[in-house]
Amino acid sequence: MGAFQPPFMVPVPDFSCSLQELRSLMELRGAESAARIQERYGDAGGLCARLRTSPVDGLDGNSEDIERRKTEFGQNLIPPKKPKTFVQLVWEALQDVTLIILEVAAIISLGLSFYRPPNAERQNCGRAAGGVEDDGEAEAGWIEGAAILLSVVCVVLVTAFNDWSKEKQFRGLQSRIEQEQKFTVVRGGQVVQIKVSEIIVGDIMQVKYGDLLPADGVLIQGNDLKIDESSLTGESDHVKKSLDKDPMLLSGTHVMEGSGKVVVTAVGVNSQTGIIFTLLGASEEGDGDEEKAERDKKKKEKKKKDKKEKRKNKDGTTETQPLNEDGESEKKKNLPKKEKSVLQGKLTKLAVQIGKAGLFMSALTVLILITRFLIDTFWIQGVVWTQECAPIYVQFLVKFFIIGVTVLVVAVPEGLPLAVTISLAYSVKKMMKDNNLVRHLDACETMGNATAICSDKTGTLTMNRMTVVQAYIAGRFYKNVPEPDLVPAKILDLLVLGIGVNCAYTTKIMPPEKEGGLPRQVGNKTECALLGLALDLRRDYQSIRNEIPEERLFKVYTFNSVRKSMSTVLRNHDGSYRMFSKGASEILLKKCCKILMINGETKAFKPRDRDDLVKKVVEPMASEGLRTICLAYRDFPASEGEPDWDNEGHILSGLTCIAVVGIEDPVRPEVPEAIRKCQRAGITVRMVTGDNINTARAIAIKCGIIQPGDDFLCIEGREFNRRIHNELGEIEQERIDKIWPKLRVLARSSPTDKHTLVKGIIDSTVLEQRQVVAVTGDGTNDGPALKKADVGFAMGIAGTDVAKEASDIILTDDNFSSIVKAVMWGRNVYDSISKFLQFQLTVNVVAVIVAFTGACITQVRICRRPSKRAKFDLYCENRIKSSLSLSAGLSSESGADAVGQPHHGHLCFAGSGHGAAHRGPAAQEPLRPQETAHFPHDDEEHPGARCLPADHHLCTSIHWYVNTPQTANMDVLYMWLT
């Protein structure tokens, strides 16, 4: 049951299966697929023979064979969409409304600058005729329009280059994520991990609990395998896979339970998920020129249609991320868009408000200029409108319009929304060096607001290198691992046999990489500790596995959050069965009715004996922070017939206890200090673990989460659920609000408990500000909690693919101190934005006032001798101070001190601690232009003067900008500009 005997492999000259045949096979489901395999291939082994692969040893890894398979069946890649070209980015930048207005105005100005009315006509147009252009400037009349066009070109190129750089960085990030995705396959008889993109048809994949399947395949051996196919079918119920009922496994689906081996039959665009991607237009492979032309013709209609289809298939498309380097990008596009981040939303709102004020000032400037011009020309001078003078008057109106647009451009803080993106991109780059792989940019910003962290214990707060340090074997308690000669050989053989077959075969102890180093633990760390115990007892577990390969295991009840145990059934030669079990001691001991004694005999294990064992063995181990695991077995005599293996309640009872072991997982040395930093920063750290209450409390004290004598809660999941449910079994927020403020340790918790706690904290209104919660998770069932949290951290080493898919940030070292680094960089975003905001608002107000004053109050002088460079200078000044403050202010680092500061709150974006330093010179800037800029009353006294003080304002702004403390590193630029 659950396995088959591989047939004799008959060499065939070539593949006996075509690509189309395999694609049609993978479209079948359920019993129909099993029947098709039986009809065409005999069994899964026959399919392997047709694909020229071995179900036991896999492919031989020959490079020529691999290339031939890639040519015949394709690669496990979905060609990503082509990135936008630089020309496309330039075109997008040109769509800015402000730039379009400037372009139109500049073109009109440029065209009118070449118009020269006859002298006689000029004399009939009043003083305005001489005010547009003096004879000395007539030849240079085109400079203003050309200069503005040049500035627009510069801005467009800079914007396009920034977008190109941002897209390049994003693709680099996705490539980094793709490189992290690996899968376990069998090649040449060896179990190896290869990149997902290197999986080919014919590979034998080893699948286990928590895996995200990267390719389509057919089951050739399974142990209690259950798959979540909701991403493709929409059905929420898990599908049980077996050789005789439903052997088809599809890419993009999740392994929720069990393990097994799968022969790959379709990869990349030929897999079920790849086909969906192709239908959605995510891949252009195979499209002819006519199809491309037709798609371009119907681009707008198809875009709307695709959006709807993507929403319908969002789960299916999401899960294909590991197939290609741009998969994550596709995933992001197909997922429902999150609300705009708090900081970005507030800055955008602020930019809109300032823009409206700027628009008002711009309109007011134009209105005043036009009004004064009309009054001066047609009323005071008494000039009569003539057709000959119309071009001159239009020239003035265009100039007034350009001045108004200049005021608007200076007033609008277009850099505010961009500031968030640049600061986040900078912080994300730094976070990657601190072992934080950010998948969603907004998560970086949100971590700056974090007020609570719900952390796992194993591997996050602890080192995740487990070793058995105490043991209770066959009725005797050993404070240290006993010497082999202290335990009867028969009992040792039974113990090691149970450990060898009842631990995942992918878990193993490897020799150290360096001489004198510690042995490498590969796979589940708790199982590694048990395998290490077998080696300490001088027994070779690998020889047992060689004698009993995984294919011979009759039945496996894999570990899950409900069972909290794992059991493996072996079939003996006489028809009887023996089952080995391991799991949490307080759970498994309740299922034991016998206990193995040192003489090799068993005796009754009554509830009183169990309570005595818990009190004398389990609790002392747990009080020292040890994880306690019970090892047991049960025999099923052949005389009683074959049991009903689906009746787990009966099967997993009547056990005989062999041993209880205490596993030590030391606290990471850097964790206590990291937690103290969080506490000083106003962040509450809570431990949510599946361990028992005593172990969890001991570790929490070692970490500093709680101190002896603190009035904080440490409760188990069962008690937590009892307190938060009312008489009708419904969860009440009021009940949660009475618990979470004092809760520090939630032990023996399920993923559902974690989700309930996170949701309760987020939805709570006990405090004035909403709590911002970060959560760590590594298991498949942690997905809901990771998605519900404001920021979800998945473990890069111990985490399952499902947890990583649901997360916002992946901890590549599984270390809690890396979370603290994420908080630091998140707060660095806020501090950097604060610096930029203080400078931007100060300079914007000054620029608008100076431009408005210079344009309106000195309007007469403008008419007499306007500056060809005034508007251009103001425009350049606006761009310079925006770009330089963005580059310098947003790339500064607050350092580790940022973590020690109180958080900014969920809605506040103005940082503290930087205002005083920045207000020094910046706050004085409004006075500087007014102190030094002068408005001459006589042109003859000041022949070189310009009535618009833009030149001086430009130099003054740059001078004070480069001398602010935040931008001291721009001295070189200042020297270049002056």
PDB file of N, CA and C in Angstrom, residues 14 58 102 196 264 329 415 493 724 772 816 820 937:
ATOM      1  N   ASP A  14      14.661   5.682 -27.885  1.00  0.00           N
ATOM      2  CA  ASP A  14      14.305   7.080 -27.730  1.00  0.00           C
ATOM      3  C   ASP A  14      13.084   7.171 -26.834  1.00  0.00           C
ATOM      4  N   GLY A  58      16.435   7.688 -10.474  1.00  0.00           N
ATOM      5  CA  GLY A  58      16.227   8.918 -11.214  1.00  0.00           C
ATOM      6  C   GLY A  58      17.059   8.977 -12.480  1.00  0.00           C
ATOM      7  N   LEU A 102       4.307  72.697 -20.226  1.00  0.00           N
ATOM      8  CA  LEU A 102       5.554  73.414 -20.488  1.00  0.00           C
ATOM      9  C   LEU A 102       5.977  73.285 -21.948  1.00  0.00           C
ATOM     10  N   VAL A 196      14.902  25.151  -9.209  1.00  0.00           N
ATOM     11  CA  VAL A 196      13.614  24.803  -9.788  1.00  0.00           C
ATOM     12  C   VAL A 196      13.656  24.894 -11.309  1.00  0.00           C
ATOM     13  N   VAL A 264       8.394  13.605 -13.046  1.00  0.00           N
ATOM     14  CA  VAL A 264       7.994  14.837 -13.723  1.00  0.00           C
ATOM     15  C   VAL A 264       7.573  14.528 -15.148  1.00  0.00           C
ATOM     16  N   SER A 329       7.317  38.757 -10.153  1.00  0.00           N
ATOM     17  CA  SER A 329       6.730  39.957 -10.742  1.00  0.00           C
ATOM     18  C   SER A 329       5.323  39.657 -11.238  1.00  0.00           C
ATOM     19  N   GLY A 415       8.375  65.425  -5.894  1.00  0.00           N
ATOM     20  CA  GLY A 415       9.316  64.447  -5.343  1.00  0.00           C
ATOM     21  C   GLY A 415       8.783  63.683  -4.152  1.00  0.00           C
ATOM     22  N   ASP A 493      18.299  -1.658  19.883  1.00  0.00           N
ATOM     23  CA  ASP A 493      17.964  -1.967  18.497  1.00  0.00           C
ATOM     24  C   ASP A 493      16.544  -1.521  18.162  1.00  0.00           C
ATOM     25  N   ILE A 724     -11.285  33.234  25.074  1.00  0.00           N
ATOM     26  CA  ILE A 724     -11.744  34.184  24.050  1.00  0.00           C
ATOM     27  C   ILE A 724     -13.083  33.795  23.434  1.00  0.00           C
ATOM     28  N   VAL A 772       0.573  47.656  15.095  1.00  0.00           N
ATOM     29  CA  VAL A 772       1.165  47.176  13.847  1.00  0.00           C
ATOM     30  C   VAL A 772       1.948  45.912  14.188  1.00  0.00           C
ATOM     31  N   PHE A 816      16.259  36.080  14.801  1.00  0.00           N
ATOM     32  CA  PHE A 816      15.433  37.168  15.315  1.00  0.00           C
ATOM     33  C   PHE A 816      16.132  38.522  15.219  1.00  0.00           C
ATOM     34  N   VAL A 820      15.115  42.753  13.980  1.00  0.00           N
ATOM     35  CA  VAL A 820      15.452  44.050  14.567  1.00  0.00           C
ATOM     36  C   VAL A 820      16.112  44.943  13.526  1.00  0.00           C
ATOM     37  N   HIS A 937      14.954 100.524  -8.989  1.00  0.00           N
ATOM     38  CA  HIS A 937      13.958 101.452  -9.492  1.00  0.00           C
ATOM     39  C   HIS A 937      14.397 102.122 -10.772  1.00  0.00           C
TER      40      HIS A 937
END
